[in-house]
XYZ file of C-alpha atoms in Angstrom:
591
model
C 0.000 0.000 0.000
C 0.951 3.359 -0.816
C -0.464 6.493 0.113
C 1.623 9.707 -1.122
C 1.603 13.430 0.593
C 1.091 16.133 -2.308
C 2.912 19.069 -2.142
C 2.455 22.608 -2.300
C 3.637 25.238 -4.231
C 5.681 26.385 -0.855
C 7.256 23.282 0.002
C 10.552 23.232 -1.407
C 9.723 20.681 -4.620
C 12.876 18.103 -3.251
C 10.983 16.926 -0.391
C 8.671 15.398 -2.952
C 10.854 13.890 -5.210
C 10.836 10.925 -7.331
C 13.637 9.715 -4.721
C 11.566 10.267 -1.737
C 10.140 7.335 -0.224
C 6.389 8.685 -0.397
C 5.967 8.436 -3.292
C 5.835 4.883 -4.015
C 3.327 3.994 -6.851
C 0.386 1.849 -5.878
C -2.149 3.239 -8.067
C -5.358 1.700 -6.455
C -4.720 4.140 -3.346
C -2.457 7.107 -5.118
C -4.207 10.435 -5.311
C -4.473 11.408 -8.545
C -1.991 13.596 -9.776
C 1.775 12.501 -10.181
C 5.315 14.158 -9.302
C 6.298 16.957 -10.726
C 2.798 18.140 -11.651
C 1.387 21.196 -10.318
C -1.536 19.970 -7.603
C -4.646 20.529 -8.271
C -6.029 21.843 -4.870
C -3.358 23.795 -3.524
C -4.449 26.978 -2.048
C -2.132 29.836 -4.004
C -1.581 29.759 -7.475
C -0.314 32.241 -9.894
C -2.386 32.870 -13.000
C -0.908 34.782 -16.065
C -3.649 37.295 -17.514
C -4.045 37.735 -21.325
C -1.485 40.567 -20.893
C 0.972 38.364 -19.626
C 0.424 39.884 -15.821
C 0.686 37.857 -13.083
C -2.363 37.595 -10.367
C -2.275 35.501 -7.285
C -6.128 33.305 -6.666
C -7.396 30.613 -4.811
C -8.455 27.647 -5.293
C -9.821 25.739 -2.454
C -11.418 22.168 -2.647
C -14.687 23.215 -2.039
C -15.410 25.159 -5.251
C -13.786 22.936 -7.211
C -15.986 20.292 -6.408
C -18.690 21.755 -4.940
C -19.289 24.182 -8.078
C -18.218 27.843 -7.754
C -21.537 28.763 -8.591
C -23.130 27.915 -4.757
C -24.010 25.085 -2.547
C -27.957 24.124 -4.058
C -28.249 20.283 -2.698
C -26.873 18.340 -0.439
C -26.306 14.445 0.202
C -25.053 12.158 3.069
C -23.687 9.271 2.889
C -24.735 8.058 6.224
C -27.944 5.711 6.686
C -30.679 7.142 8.203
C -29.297 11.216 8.006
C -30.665 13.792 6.121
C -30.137 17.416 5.036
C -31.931 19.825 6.915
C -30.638 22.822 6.773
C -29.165 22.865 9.844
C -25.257 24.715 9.909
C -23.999 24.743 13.935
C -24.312 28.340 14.663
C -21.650 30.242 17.384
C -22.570 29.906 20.652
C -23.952 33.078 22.267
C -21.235 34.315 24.252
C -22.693 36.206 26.705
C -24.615 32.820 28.233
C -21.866 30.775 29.023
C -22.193 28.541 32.307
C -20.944 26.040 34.537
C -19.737 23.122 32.815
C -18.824 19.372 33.718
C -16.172 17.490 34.878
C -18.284 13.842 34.353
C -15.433 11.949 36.114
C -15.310 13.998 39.220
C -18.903 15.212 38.849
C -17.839 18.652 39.699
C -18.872 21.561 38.055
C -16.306 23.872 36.819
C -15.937 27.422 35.399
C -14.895 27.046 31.671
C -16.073 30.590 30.554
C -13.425 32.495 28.725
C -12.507 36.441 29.765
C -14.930 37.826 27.160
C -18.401 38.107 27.379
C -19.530 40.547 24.922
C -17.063 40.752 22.802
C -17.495 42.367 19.042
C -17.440 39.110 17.155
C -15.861 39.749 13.108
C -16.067 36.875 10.140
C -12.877 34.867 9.740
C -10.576 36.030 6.627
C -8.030 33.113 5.965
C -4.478 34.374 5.923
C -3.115 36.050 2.584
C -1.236 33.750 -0.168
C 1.484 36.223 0.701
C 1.789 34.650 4.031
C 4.952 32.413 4.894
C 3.986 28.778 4.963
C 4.266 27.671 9.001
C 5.594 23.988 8.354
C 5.178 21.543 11.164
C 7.563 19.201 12.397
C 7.576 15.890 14.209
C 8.980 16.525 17.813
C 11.473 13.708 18.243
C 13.159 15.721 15.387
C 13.228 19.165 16.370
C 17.332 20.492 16.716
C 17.872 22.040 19.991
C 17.276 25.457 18.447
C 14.012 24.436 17.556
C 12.832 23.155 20.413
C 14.316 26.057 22.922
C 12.284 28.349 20.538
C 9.082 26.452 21.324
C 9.836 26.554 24.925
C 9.642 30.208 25.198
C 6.878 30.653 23.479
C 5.215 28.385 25.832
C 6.898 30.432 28.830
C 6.001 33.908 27.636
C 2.145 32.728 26.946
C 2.612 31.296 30.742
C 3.868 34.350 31.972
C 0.572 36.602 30.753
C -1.571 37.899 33.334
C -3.889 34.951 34.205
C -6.762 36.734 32.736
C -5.426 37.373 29.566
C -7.095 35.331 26.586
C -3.624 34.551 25.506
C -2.266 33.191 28.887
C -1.539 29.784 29.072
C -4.419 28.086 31.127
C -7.155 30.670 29.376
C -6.498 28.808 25.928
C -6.160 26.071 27.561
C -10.057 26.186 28.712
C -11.268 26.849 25.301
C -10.904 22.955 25.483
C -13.289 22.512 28.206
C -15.160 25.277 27.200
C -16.361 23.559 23.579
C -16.211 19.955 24.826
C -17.495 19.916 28.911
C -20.897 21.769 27.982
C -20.410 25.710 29.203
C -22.277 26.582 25.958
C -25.753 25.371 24.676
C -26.657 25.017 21.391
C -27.689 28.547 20.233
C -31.573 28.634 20.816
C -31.824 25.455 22.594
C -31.029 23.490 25.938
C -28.874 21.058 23.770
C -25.322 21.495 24.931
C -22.303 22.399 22.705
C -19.929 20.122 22.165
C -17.465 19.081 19.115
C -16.412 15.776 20.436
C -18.257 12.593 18.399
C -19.141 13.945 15.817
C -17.880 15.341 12.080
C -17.069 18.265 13.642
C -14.011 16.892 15.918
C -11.590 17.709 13.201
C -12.288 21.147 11.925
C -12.950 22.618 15.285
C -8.988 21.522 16.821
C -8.030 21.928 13.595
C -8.815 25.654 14.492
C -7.891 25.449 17.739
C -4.161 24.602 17.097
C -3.916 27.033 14.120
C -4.956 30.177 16.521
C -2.615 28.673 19.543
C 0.351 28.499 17.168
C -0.377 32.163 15.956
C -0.884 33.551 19.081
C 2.847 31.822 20.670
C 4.536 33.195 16.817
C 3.050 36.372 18.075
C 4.385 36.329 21.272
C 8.129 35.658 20.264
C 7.461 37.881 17.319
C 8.014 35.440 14.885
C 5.355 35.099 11.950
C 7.221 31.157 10.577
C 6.693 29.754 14.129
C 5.209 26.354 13.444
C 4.040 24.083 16.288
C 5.193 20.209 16.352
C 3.549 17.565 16.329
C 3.941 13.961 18.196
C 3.397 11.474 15.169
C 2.884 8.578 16.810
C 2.124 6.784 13.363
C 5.879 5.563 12.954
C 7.696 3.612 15.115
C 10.086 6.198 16.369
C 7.556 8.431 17.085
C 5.512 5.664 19.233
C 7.233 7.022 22.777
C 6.680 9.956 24.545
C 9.034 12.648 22.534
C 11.664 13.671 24.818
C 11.534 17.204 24.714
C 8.344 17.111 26.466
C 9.924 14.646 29.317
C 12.377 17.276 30.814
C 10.943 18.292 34.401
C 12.415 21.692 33.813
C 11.165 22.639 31.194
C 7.928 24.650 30.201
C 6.645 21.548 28.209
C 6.632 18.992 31.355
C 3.247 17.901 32.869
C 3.806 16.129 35.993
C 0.151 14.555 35.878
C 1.259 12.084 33.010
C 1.700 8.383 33.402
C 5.473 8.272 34.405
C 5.647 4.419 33.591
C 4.973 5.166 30.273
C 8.096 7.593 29.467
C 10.212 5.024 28.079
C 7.473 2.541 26.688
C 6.114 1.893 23.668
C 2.622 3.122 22.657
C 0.252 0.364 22.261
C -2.900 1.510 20.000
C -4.428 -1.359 22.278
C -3.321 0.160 25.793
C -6.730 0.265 28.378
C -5.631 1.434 32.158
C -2.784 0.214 33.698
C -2.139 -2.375 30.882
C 1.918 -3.871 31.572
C 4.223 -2.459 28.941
C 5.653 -4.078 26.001
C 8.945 -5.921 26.464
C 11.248 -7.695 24.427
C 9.578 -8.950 21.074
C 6.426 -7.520 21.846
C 7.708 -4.403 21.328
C 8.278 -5.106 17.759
C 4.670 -6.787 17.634
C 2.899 -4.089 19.009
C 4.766 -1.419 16.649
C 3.801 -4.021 13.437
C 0.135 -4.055 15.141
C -0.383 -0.257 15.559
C 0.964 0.023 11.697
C -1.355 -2.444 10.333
C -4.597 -0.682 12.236
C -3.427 2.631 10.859
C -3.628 0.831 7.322
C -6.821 -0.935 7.741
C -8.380 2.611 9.225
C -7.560 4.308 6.138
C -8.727 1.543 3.816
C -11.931 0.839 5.117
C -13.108 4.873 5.657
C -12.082 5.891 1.890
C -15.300 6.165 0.528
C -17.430 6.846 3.592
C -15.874 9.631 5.454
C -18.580 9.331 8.066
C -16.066 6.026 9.723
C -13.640 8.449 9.663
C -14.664 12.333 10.187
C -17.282 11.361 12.728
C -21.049 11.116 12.253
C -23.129 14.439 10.663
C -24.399 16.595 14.122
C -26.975 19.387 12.576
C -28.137 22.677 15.224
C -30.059 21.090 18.322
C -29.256 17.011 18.082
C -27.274 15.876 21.416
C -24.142 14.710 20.013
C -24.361 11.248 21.852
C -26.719 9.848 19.364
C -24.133 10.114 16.583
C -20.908 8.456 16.640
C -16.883 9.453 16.767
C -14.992 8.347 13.401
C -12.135 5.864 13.746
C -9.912 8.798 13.745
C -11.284 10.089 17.259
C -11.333 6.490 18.313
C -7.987 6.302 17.936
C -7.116 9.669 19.698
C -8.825 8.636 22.434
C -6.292 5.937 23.256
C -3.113 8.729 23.091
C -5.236 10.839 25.945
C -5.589 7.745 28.014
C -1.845 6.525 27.897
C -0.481 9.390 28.580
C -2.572 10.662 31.207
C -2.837 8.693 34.625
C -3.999 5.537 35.156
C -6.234 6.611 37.710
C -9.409 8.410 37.977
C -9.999 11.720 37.902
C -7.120 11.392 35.250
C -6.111 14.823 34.719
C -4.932 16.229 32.595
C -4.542 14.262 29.218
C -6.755 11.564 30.503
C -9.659 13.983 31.084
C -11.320 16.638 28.534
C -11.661 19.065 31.315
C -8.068 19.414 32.155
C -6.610 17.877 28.581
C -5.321 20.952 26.968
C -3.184 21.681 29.932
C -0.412 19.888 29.148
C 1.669 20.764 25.958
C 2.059 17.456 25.166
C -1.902 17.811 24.007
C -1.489 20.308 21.073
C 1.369 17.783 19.529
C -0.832 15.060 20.016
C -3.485 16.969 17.767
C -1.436 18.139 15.579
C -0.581 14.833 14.480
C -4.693 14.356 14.378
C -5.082 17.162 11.994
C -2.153 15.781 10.029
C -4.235 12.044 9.694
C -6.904 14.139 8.465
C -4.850 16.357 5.965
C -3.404 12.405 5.087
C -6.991 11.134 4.539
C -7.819 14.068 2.362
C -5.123 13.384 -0.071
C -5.289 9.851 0.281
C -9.265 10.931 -1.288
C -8.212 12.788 -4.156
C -8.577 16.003 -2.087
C -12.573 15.500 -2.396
C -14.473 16.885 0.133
C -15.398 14.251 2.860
C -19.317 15.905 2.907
C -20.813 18.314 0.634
C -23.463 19.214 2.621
C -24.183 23.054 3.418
C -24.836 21.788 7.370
C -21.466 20.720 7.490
C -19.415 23.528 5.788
C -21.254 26.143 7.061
C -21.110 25.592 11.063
C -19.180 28.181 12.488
C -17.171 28.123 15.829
C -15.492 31.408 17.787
C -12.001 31.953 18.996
C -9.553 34.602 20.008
C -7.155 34.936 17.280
C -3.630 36.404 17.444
C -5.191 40.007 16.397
C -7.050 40.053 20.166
C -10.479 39.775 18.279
C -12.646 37.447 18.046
C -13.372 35.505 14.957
C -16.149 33.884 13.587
C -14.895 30.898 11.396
C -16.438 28.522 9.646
C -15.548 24.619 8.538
C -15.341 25.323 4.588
C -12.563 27.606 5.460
C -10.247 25.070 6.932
C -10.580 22.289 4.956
C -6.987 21.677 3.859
C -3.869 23.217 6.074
C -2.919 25.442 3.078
C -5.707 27.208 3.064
C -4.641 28.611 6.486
C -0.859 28.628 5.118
C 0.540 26.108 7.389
C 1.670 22.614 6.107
C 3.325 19.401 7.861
C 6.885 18.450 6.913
C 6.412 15.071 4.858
C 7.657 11.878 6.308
C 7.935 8.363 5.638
C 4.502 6.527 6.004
C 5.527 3.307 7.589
C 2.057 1.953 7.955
C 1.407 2.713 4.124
C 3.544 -0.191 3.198
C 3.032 -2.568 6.025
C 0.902 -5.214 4.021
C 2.805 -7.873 4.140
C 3.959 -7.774 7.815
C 0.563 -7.924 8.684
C -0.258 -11.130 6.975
C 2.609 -12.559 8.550
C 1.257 -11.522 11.870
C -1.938 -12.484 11.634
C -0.620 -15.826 10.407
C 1.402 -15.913 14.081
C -1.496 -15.405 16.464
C -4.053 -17.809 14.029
C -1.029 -20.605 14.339
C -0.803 -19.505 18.441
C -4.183 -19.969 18.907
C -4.838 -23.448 16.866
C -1.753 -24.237 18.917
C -3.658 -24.204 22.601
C -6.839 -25.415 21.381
C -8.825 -26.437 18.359
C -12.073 -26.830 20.155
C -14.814 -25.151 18.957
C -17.366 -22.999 20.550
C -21.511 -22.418 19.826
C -22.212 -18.634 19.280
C -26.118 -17.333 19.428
C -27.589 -14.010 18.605
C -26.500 -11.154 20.561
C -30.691 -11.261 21.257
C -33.290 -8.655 22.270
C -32.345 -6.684 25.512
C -29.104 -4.887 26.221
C -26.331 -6.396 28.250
C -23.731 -5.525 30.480
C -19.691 -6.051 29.093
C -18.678 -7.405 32.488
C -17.171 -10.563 30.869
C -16.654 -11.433 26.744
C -19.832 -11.492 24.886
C -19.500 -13.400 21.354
C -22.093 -13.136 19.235
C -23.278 -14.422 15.614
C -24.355 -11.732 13.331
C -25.667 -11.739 10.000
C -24.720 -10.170 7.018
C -26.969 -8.233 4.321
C -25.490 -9.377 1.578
C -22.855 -11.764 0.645
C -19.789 -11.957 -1.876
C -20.195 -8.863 -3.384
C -18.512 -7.467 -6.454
C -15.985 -5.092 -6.721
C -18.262 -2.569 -8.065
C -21.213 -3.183 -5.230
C -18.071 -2.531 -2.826
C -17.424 0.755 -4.462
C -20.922 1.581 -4.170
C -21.459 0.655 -0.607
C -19.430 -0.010 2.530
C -20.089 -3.063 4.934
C -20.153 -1.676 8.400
C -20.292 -3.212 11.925
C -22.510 -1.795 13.959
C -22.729 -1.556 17.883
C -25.812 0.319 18.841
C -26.810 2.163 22.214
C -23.464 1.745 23.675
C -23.904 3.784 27.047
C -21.085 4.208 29.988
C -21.951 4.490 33.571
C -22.050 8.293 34.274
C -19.836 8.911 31.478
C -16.636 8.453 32.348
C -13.431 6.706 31.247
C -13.898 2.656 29.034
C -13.076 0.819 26.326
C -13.698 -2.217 24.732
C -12.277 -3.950 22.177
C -13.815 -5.754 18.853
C -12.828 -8.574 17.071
C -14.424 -9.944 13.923
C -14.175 -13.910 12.932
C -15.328 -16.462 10.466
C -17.676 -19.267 11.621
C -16.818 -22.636 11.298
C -19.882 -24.797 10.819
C -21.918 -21.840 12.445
C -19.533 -22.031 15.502
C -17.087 -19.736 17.014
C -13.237 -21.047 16.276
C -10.736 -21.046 19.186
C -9.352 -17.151 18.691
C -11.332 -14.103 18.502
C -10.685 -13.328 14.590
C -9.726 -10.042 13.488
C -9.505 -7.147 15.488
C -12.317 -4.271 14.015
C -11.395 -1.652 16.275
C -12.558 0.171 19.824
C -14.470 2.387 21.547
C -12.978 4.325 23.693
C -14.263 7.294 25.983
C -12.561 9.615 27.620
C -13.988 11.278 30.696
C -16.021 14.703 29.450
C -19.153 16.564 30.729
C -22.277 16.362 28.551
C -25.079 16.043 30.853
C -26.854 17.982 33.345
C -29.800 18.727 34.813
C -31.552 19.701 32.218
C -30.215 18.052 29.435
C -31.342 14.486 28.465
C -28.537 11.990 28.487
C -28.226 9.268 25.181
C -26.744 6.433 24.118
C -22.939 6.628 21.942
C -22.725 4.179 18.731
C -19.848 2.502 17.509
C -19.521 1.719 13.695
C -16.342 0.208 12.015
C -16.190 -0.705 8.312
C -15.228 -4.198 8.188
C -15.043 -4.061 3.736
C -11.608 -5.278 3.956
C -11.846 -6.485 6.855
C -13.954 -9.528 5.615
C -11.233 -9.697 2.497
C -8.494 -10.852 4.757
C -10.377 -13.327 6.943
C -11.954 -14.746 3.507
C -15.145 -14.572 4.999
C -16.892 -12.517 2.129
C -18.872 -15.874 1.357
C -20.063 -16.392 5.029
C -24.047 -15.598 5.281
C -22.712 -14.731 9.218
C -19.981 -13.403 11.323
C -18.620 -14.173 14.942
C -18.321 -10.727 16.554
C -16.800 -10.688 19.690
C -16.983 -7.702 22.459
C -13.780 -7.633 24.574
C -14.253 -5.243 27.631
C -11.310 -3.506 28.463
C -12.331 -0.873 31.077
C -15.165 0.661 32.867
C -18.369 -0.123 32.773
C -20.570 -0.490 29.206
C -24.034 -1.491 28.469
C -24.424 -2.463 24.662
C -28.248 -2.997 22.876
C -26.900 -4.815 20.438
C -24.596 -5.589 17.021
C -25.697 -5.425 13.692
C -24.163 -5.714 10.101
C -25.328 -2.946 7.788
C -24.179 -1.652 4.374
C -23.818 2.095 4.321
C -24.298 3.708 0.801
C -21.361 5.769 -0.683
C -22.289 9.628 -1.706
C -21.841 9.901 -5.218
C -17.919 11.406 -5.479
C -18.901 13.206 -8.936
């Protein structure tokens, strides 16, 4: 597998070379356009005039595919969602109150230092602008990373009710995702977590917190880093964040973890990896980075996160794999134990430093999914690119901005350094793996197990439920797979007060309609992190997990099986589940 990074017309052109290991041709997953071609989406071209003048434009995805004559329609791709003209509006800021720390049950004061402040539309930065390119951490120079350290210390050293200081931006976490704001008109509460609108909204977030610390030290190229824990270097805490003396050191996070390996699989206080399991667990966090891409391509929604329209509760949709897999980061580096502040708990999350790397390397999986699309826009629809959020900019105002203006980095002039995409070539490895644990397995036992329907009422994961599951349709064709995805879904997941679980899922092939002696494939997890949504008046609702299982079924060859084996594997906390069902979730038409 290949997936390649495009460039843009401010990247010096050798990083993308013919030479560079990116791009590698695969054509069934390359974007289309080739080295050495100008892009097609970039965000600042030049355009010569019939007098042979020069004028800088733009060209952003969403006219080229959207039509630069106007959003008219809208589709989604997502079963049972429809348009309704609904855009997320900016929260009125002059009713902001208590919000919710759901693990300690507390309520806290998330409010930012501006009330009634003159709000002013968004205007993207000028093709003029210097490019801000982002870096991985572990490979800052020294230089590099003492300049991020004092920006960090002079945004620390504000007065503490500045909406620059340090802890102020850091609330504009808990401010958008603990419920200080409803829903503009409504009792619904705000909140940008499980949904499509995880990734624009901290996609924002980081892009004003970077401006504001280039601001600070007076330096308009000031890019942030990020902590890209997709390659197997990067899968350890990055050192410069580890020194106790330093203005990037949180002493809340889990201290057994500074010299382990990340495990995509972690759930609390999990022993680390040692010896070859090291090695496994890198090869198993490469090959779920692989299948996560594959199986979202053409439904965005297992990705981006579920549509959320103006005055629907955000539980009722469902996080994309993408904020699944975040999830996990927060957890192992936080504390093991509740109330696990501050990167195991929304409330306190953006308190450590450590947080903004970890999202930038979010935003950079999304920027990675985007190209790995053709650039296309993961929705068309006018409820999605029209929601608008507010934040304090690096001007001291207040912007209005909206999601159509941030849907590629460039558009905001920032890009990430390319890299080597380890998981983009880790096919084989993970054949050879899964070859391992199926010969492990037949190893201990061969004996076979029955398996009945998940049935009727909800149950509790306090032990491993395995259930038989059938299918809507089997053996379909290549085309009927373009058209539709196969998707597993777990319906009315729901999490004792809404704090911190997981569980895990695992997806087999029946053997003479019984369950064999391992679990099958892992699918994926859901995974919650500890975040207010509720109150008093606000109705609570059940989460949904859904994880395209397209390939998937490929590599088990189980595409001929009228029925699965889906096992639930819990991992932490408490979860009741109303049950598991196999849909097939039409694609939008990509026209």
């Amino acid at each position: 597998m290949s997936l390649s990074l495009l460039a843009t017309t401010t990247i010096p052109s050798a990083s993308y070379s013919g030479n560079n290991p990116l791009w590698r041709t695969n054509k069934s997953l390359q974007p289309p356009v080739h080295v050495g071609k100008r892009v097609a989406y970039t965000l600042c071209e030049n355009k010569q005039t019939k007098d042979g003048s020069v004028e800088s434009h733009v060209i952003d995805r969403r006219n080229v595919l959207l039509g630069l004559g106007g959003i008219t329609t809208a589709t989604i791709g997502t079963q049972g969602m429809s348009a309704v003209g609904a855009p997320l509006a900016p929260p009125d800021l002059s009713k902001c109150h208590l919000a919710t720390d759901d693990e300690s049950k507390k309520k806290v004061n998330c409010c930012p230092p501006y009330s009634s402040a003159n709000i002013v539309d968004f205007k993207p930065p000028s093709c003029d602008e210097a490019l801000r390119v982002r870096k991985p951490a572990h490979k800052l120079t020294k230089f590099e990373v003492e300049r991020f350290e004092a920006a960090i210390a002079a945004m620390k050293n504000l007065k503490p009710d500045d909406p620059w200081h340090y802890s102020q931006q850091a609330t504009i976490h808990c401010t958008y995702c603990n419920g200080a704001y409803d829903q503009v008109g409504t009792n619904t509460l705000l909140q940008v977590h499980g949904s499509w609108f995880f990734l624009p909204w901290h996609r924002y977030y980081l892009y004003f917190w970077e401006r504001i610390l280039g601001k600070l030290i007076k330096d308009d190229t000031f890019a942030i880093p990020y902590w890209n824990w997709d390659t197997p270097k990067g899968m350890y805490m990055p050192k410069m964040y580890l020194n106790s003396k330093s203005p990037l050191y949180d002493d809340t996070r889990d201290k057994n973890h500074y010299e382990s390996v990340l495990d995509y699989k972690y759930a609390y206080n999990d022993p680390n990896p040692v010896g070859p399991q090291i090695d496994e667990v890198i090869t198993t966090n490469l090959c779920h980075i692989d299948r996560m891409y594959k199986e979202s391509k053409r439904h965005p929604a297992l990705f981006m996160g579920k549509p959320l329209r103006a005055g629907q509760p955000v539980p009722t949709n469902a996080s994309g794999s993408c904020e699944n897999l975040h999830n996990t980061m927060h957890q192992w580096v936080g504390p093991p134990t509740s109330p696990y502040y501050n990167m195991g708990n929304f409330y306190t999350a953006a308190h450590d430093t450590m947080f903004f790397g970890h999202h930038g390397n979010v935003d950079r999986m999304w920027d990675l999914y985007s190209k790995f699309r053709g650039e296309k826009p993961e929705f068309k629809d006018p409820d999605w690119l029209e929601s608008a959020f507010v934040f304090y900019d690096e001007n001291r105002q207040v912007v209005k901005v909206k999601v159509k203006d941030c849907l590629t980095p460039e558009q905001l002039r920032y890009a990430y350094q390319p890299e080597k995409l380890p998981w983009a070539d880790v096919g084989r490895k993970c054949k050879k793996l899964k070859k391992t644990a199926k010969k492990r397995s037949s190893g201990d036992s061969m004996k076979l197990t029955p398996a009945a329907d998940f049935g009727s009422e909800p149950r509790i994961l306090t032990e491993t439920v395995q259930a038989i599951v059938k299918r809507p349709k089997i053996s379909r064709s290549k085309s009927e797979k373009e058209d539709a995805s196969e998707v597993l879904f777990i319906k009315g997941v729901d999490v004792k007060s809404g704090s911190a679980a997981r569980f895990d899922v695992y997806v087999g092939k029946p053997i003479e309609g019984l369950a064999g002696p391992d679990y099958g494939e892992y699918a994926g997890s859901f995974v919650k992190i500890p975040h207010g949504h509720h109150g008093s008046a606000h109705a609570e609702h059940k989460a949904s997990l859904e994880l395209g299982i397209t390939t998937l079924l490929e590599d088990i060859e189980a595409e001929g099986s009228d029925t699965l084996i889906v096992t639930l594997v819990p991992r932490n906390g408490e979860v009741t589940i109303e049950g598991i069902e196999i849909e097939l979730f039409t694609h939008e038409d990509d026209d």
